[in-house]
């Protein structure tokens, strides 16, 4: 499967030695993908640039029809194969893979409809004698760089609005999980997407850097780590490229004593351990009002002990967790837990790697619950990005907000309370881009998604997600020519 470069509507192999794609549960090689060279990236960008004028000139109705066909083709033909590939390369159980892929198709359908609603405005001149028109036009060639976590869904968040707006793309999937992305892109080709509108360059960081630096790329849409996002932002700024950067998170969950503690514990559990904690909006830190702390710890720990970690997410599609993506990811989790324990934290549950039996060959870490944590510990200050839940009591709303905001990140937060005034006070006081109140998911296709502080720049989804791919052009007309 090394013919994984899509350039000008044709799949090609690369000149460099191909890269292996591993199953993180077994470390077996699933496939090999091309490692795009700078020459390959240049060819892909040139193809996107050549396709841009004709694609941008198509009507919203035409673009909408094609996007709807692609979404339907993906559901009907490619979804099951892509779900198995996603589980094998990424580690999430098959039911979660299917959920991601169905949502991805829904995102494409949503923005297909939005393609017909892109309108400008006009108004008479403020001083008289002129008339102004404001047009919205596509930004140009977009470099879309997506991570292993939700490789198809996070690509759909970029392709959907960008293609609806009239942009063309060069896509760089994660070298750790590119296979499901290739099946997703194939659905667009099957639907009749013109050659060059979507191009794909597989490979490592060098391919991504070449894409970011390319002078014909007008915008970079990236989801990934803060460190990589910082480098992309710096490189893009030198060429005045537009960027959308969705970066790391360290989401707090604040549980007040007046909430339904069992419900809050179950919701926080799902948001902590889903996809083995490898989600940018995973709950990283749990703060519970002191009168409810003991009960919460009991409910949460008992439920966490029942989580089933599978070494085969296809055979056990409804398992709760799978492997982590790599040995380095497990090492980071182990280092965070060791640091917490050295500073006085207690592992109520877990706190160790899983290495026996079916887990012996893969990258597994046990669901872990920590108490006795303090803000000085790495699990409370950094993004652990793994199956670790640190629990800490608080005594007042102001203290809870101060603890929750004590982080460079600002992507998501969650609050559980029955008191409406408390809910809105927390919504106002939390410095992050999305807040779930009595719900453990902040995403909705119609609403903006993105972060504050080090969690990124710009928004995806909703109307802002479409606007991010449009330039606003002002035409001021003096019809009389005087």
CSV table of N, CA and C in Angstrom, one decimal, residues 51-115:
chain,number,residue,atom,x,y,z
A,51,UNK,N,-5.7,23.5,-9.6
A,51,UNK,CA,-7.2,23.2,-9.6
A,51,UNK,C,-8.0,24.3,-8.9
A,52,UNK,N,-7.3,25.2,-8.2
A,52,UNK,CA,-8.1,26.1,-7.4
A,52,UNK,C,-9.0,27.0,-8.2
A,53,UNK,N,-8.6,27.7,-9.3
A,53,UNK,CA,-9.5,28.6,-10.0
A,53,UNK,C,-10.8,28.0,-10.5
A,54,UNK,N,-10.7,26.8,-11.0
A,54,UNK,CA,-12.0,26.2,-11.5
A,54,UNK,C,-12.9,25.7,-10.4
A,55,UNK,N,-12.3,25.2,-9.3
A,55,UNK,CA,-13.1,24.8,-8.1
A,55,UNK,C,-13.7,26.0,-7.4
A,56,UNK,N,-13.0,27.1,-7.3
A,56,UNK,CA,-13.5,28.3,-6.7
A,56,UNK,C,-14.6,28.9,-7.5
A,57,UNK,N,-14.5,28.7,-8.8
A,57,UNK,CA,-15.6,29.3,-9.7
A,57,UNK,C,-16.9,28.5,-9.7
A,58,UNK,N,-16.8,27.3,-9.2
A,58,UNK,CA,-18.1,26.5,-9.2
A,58,UNK,C,-19.1,27.1,-8.3
A,59,UNK,N,-20.3,26.9,-8.6
A,59,UNK,CA,-21.4,27.4,-7.8
A,59,UNK,C,-21.5,26.6,-6.4
A,60,UNK,N,-22.0,27.3,-5.4
A,60,UNK,CA,-22.3,26.6,-4.2
A,60,UNK,C,-23.1,25.4,-4.4
A,61,UNK,N,-24.1,25.4,-5.2
A,61,UNK,CA,-24.9,24.3,-5.5
A,61,UNK,C,-24.1,23.1,-6.0
A,62,UNK,N,-23.2,23.3,-6.9
A,62,UNK,CA,-22.4,22.3,-7.5
A,62,UNK,C,-21.5,21.7,-6.5
A,63,UNK,N,-20.8,22.5,-5.7
A,63,UNK,CA,-19.9,22.0,-4.6
A,63,UNK,C,-20.7,21.2,-3.6
A,64,UNK,N,-21.9,21.7,-3.3
A,64,UNK,CA,-22.8,21.0,-2.3
A,64,UNK,C,-23.1,19.6,-2.8
A,65,UNK,N,-23.5,19.5,-4.0
A,65,UNK,CA,-23.9,18.2,-4.6
A,65,UNK,C,-22.8,17.2,-4.5
A,66,UNK,N,-21.6,17.7,-4.8
A,66,UNK,CA,-20.5,16.8,-4.8
A,66,UNK,C,-20.1,16.3,-3.4
A,67,UNK,N,-20.1,17.2,-2.4
A,67,UNK,CA,-19.8,16.9,-1.1
A,67,UNK,C,-20.9,15.9,-0.5
A,68,UNK,N,-22.1,16.1,-0.8
A,68,UNK,CA,-23.2,15.2,-0.4
A,68,UNK,C,-22.9,13.8,-1.0
A,69,UNK,N,-22.5,13.7,-2.3
A,69,UNK,CA,-22.2,12.4,-2.9
A,69,UNK,C,-21.0,11.7,-2.2
A,70,UNK,N,-20.0,12.5,-1.8
A,70,UNK,CA,-18.9,12.0,-1.2
A,70,UNK,C,-19.2,11.4,0.2
A,71,UNK,N,-20.0,12.1,1.0
A,71,UNK,CA,-20.4,11.6,2.3
A,71,UNK,C,-21.2,10.3,2.2
A,72,UNK,N,-22.2,10.3,1.2
A,72,UNK,CA,-23.0,9.1,1.0
A,72,UNK,C,-22.1,7.9,0.5
A,73,UNK,N,-21.2,8.2,-0.4
A,73,UNK,CA,-20.3,7.1,-0.9
A,73,UNK,C,-19.5,6.6,0.3
A,74,UNK,N,-19.0,7.4,1.1
A,74,UNK,CA,-18.2,7.0,2.2
A,74,UNK,C,-19.0,6.0,3.2
A,75,UNK,N,-20.2,6.5,3.5
A,75,UNK,CA,-21.1,5.6,4.4
A,75,UNK,C,-21.4,4.3,3.7
A,76,UNK,N,-21.7,4.3,2.5
A,76,UNK,CA,-22.2,3.1,1.8
A,76,UNK,C,-21.1,2.1,1.4
A,77,UNK,N,-19.9,2.6,1.1
A,77,UNK,CA,-18.9,1.8,0.5
A,77,UNK,C,-17.6,1.6,1.4
A,78,UNK,N,-17.2,2.7,2.0
A,78,UNK,CA,-15.9,2.7,2.6
A,78,UNK,C,-15.9,2.6,4.2
A,79,UNK,N,-17.0,2.9,4.8
A,79,UNK,CA,-17.0,3.1,6.2
A,79,UNK,C,-16.5,1.9,7.0
A,80,UNK,N,-17.0,0.7,6.7
A,80,UNK,CA,-16.7,-0.5,7.5
A,80,UNK,C,-15.2,-0.8,7.4
A,81,UNK,N,-14.7,-0.7,6.1
A,81,UNK,CA,-13.2,-1.0,5.9
A,81,UNK,C,-12.4,0.1,6.7
A,82,UNK,N,-12.8,1.3,6.6
A,82,UNK,CA,-12.1,2.4,7.2
A,82,UNK,C,-12.2,2.2,8.8
A,83,UNK,N,-13.3,1.8,9.3
A,83,UNK,CA,-13.4,1.6,10.7
A,83,UNK,C,-12.4,0.5,11.2
A,84,UNK,N,-12.3,-0.6,10.5
A,84,UNK,CA,-11.4,-1.6,10.9
A,84,UNK,C,-9.9,-1.1,10.8
A,85,UNK,N,-9.6,-0.4,9.7
A,85,UNK,CA,-8.3,0.2,9.6
A,85,UNK,C,-8.0,1.2,10.8
A,86,UNK,N,-9.0,2.0,11.1
A,86,UNK,CA,-8.8,3.0,12.2
A,86,UNK,C,-8.5,2.3,13.5
A,87,UNK,N,-9.3,1.2,13.8
A,87,UNK,CA,-9.1,0.5,15.0
A,87,UNK,C,-7.7,-0.2,15.0
A,88,UNK,N,-7.3,-0.7,13.9
A,88,UNK,CA,-6.0,-1.4,13.9
A,88,UNK,C,-4.8,-0.4,14.0
A,89,UNK,N,-4.9,0.8,13.4
A,89,UNK,CA,-3.8,1.7,13.4
A,89,UNK,C,-3.8,2.6,14.6
A,90,UNK,N,-5.0,2.8,15.2
A,90,UNK,CA,-5.1,3.9,16.2
A,90,UNK,C,-5.4,3.3,17.6
A,91,UNK,N,-6.0,2.1,17.7
A,91,UNK,CA,-6.2,1.5,18.9
A,91,UNK,C,-7.6,1.6,19.5
A,92,UNK,N,-8.4,2.5,19.1
A,92,UNK,CA,-9.8,2.7,19.7
A,92,UNK,C,-10.7,1.5,19.3
A,93,UNK,N,-11.5,1.1,20.2
A,93,UNK,CA,-12.5,0.0,19.9
A,93,UNK,C,-13.3,0.3,18.6
A,94,UNK,N,-13.7,-0.8,18.0
A,94,UNK,CA,-14.4,-0.6,16.7
A,94,UNK,C,-15.7,0.2,16.8
A,95,UNK,N,-16.4,0.1,17.9
A,95,UNK,CA,-17.6,0.9,18.0
A,95,UNK,C,-17.3,2.4,18.0
A,96,UNK,N,-16.2,2.8,18.7
A,96,UNK,CA,-15.8,4.2,18.7
A,96,UNK,C,-15.3,4.6,17.3
A,97,UNK,N,-14.6,3.7,16.6
A,97,UNK,CA,-14.2,4.1,15.2
A,97,UNK,C,-15.4,4.3,14.3
A,98,UNK,N,-16.4,3.5,14.4
A,98,UNK,CA,-17.6,3.7,13.6
A,98,UNK,C,-18.2,5.0,14.0
A,99,UNK,N,-18.3,5.3,15.2
A,99,UNK,CA,-18.9,6.6,15.7
A,99,UNK,C,-18.1,7.8,15.1
A,100,UNK,N,-16.8,7.7,15.1
A,100,UNK,CA,-16.0,8.8,14.6
A,100,UNK,C,-16.3,9.0,13.1
A,101,UNK,N,-16.3,7.9,12.4
A,101,UNK,CA,-16.5,8.0,10.9
A,101,UNK,C,-17.9,8.4,10.5
A,102,UNK,N,-18.9,8.0,11.2
A,102,UNK,CA,-20.2,8.5,10.9
A,102,UNK,C,-20.3,10.0,11.1
A,103,UNK,N,-19.7,10.4,12.2
A,103,UNK,CA,-19.8,11.9,12.5
A,103,UNK,C,-19.0,12.7,11.4
A,104,UNK,N,-17.9,12.1,11.0
A,104,UNK,CA,-17.1,12.7,9.9
A,104,UNK,C,-18.0,12.9,8.7
A,105,UNK,N,-18.7,11.9,8.3
A,105,UNK,CA,-19.6,12.1,7.1
A,105,UNK,C,-20.7,13.1,7.4
A,106,UNK,N,-21.2,13.2,8.6
A,106,UNK,CA,-22.2,14.2,9.0
A,106,UNK,C,-21.6,15.6,8.8
A,107,UNK,N,-20.3,15.8,9.2
A,107,UNK,CA,-19.7,17.1,9.1
A,107,UNK,C,-19.6,17.5,7.6
A,108,UNK,N,-19.3,16.6,6.7
A,108,UNK,CA,-19.3,16.9,5.3
A,108,UNK,C,-20.7,17.3,4.8
A,109,UNK,N,-21.7,16.6,5.2
A,109,UNK,CA,-23.0,16.9,4.8
A,109,UNK,C,-23.4,18.3,5.3
A,110,UNK,N,-23.1,18.6,6.6
A,110,UNK,CA,-23.4,19.9,7.1
A,110,UNK,C,-22.8,21.0,6.3
A,111,UNK,N,-21.5,20.9,6.0
A,111,UNK,CA,-20.9,22.0,5.2
A,111,UNK,C,-21.3,22.0,3.7
A,112,UNK,N,-21.7,20.8,3.2
A,112,UNK,CA,-22.3,20.8,1.9
A,112,UNK,C,-23.5,21.8,1.8
A,113,UNK,N,-24.3,21.7,2.8
A,113,UNK,CA,-25.5,22.6,2.9
A,113,UNK,C,-25.0,24.1,3.0
A,114,UNK,N,-24.0,24.3,3.8
A,114,UNK,CA,-23.5,25.6,4.0
A,114,UNK,C,-22.9,26.2,2.7
A,115,UNK,N,-22.5,25.4,1.8
A,115,UNK,CA,-21.9,25.9,0.6
A,115,UNK,C,-22.9,26.8,-0.2
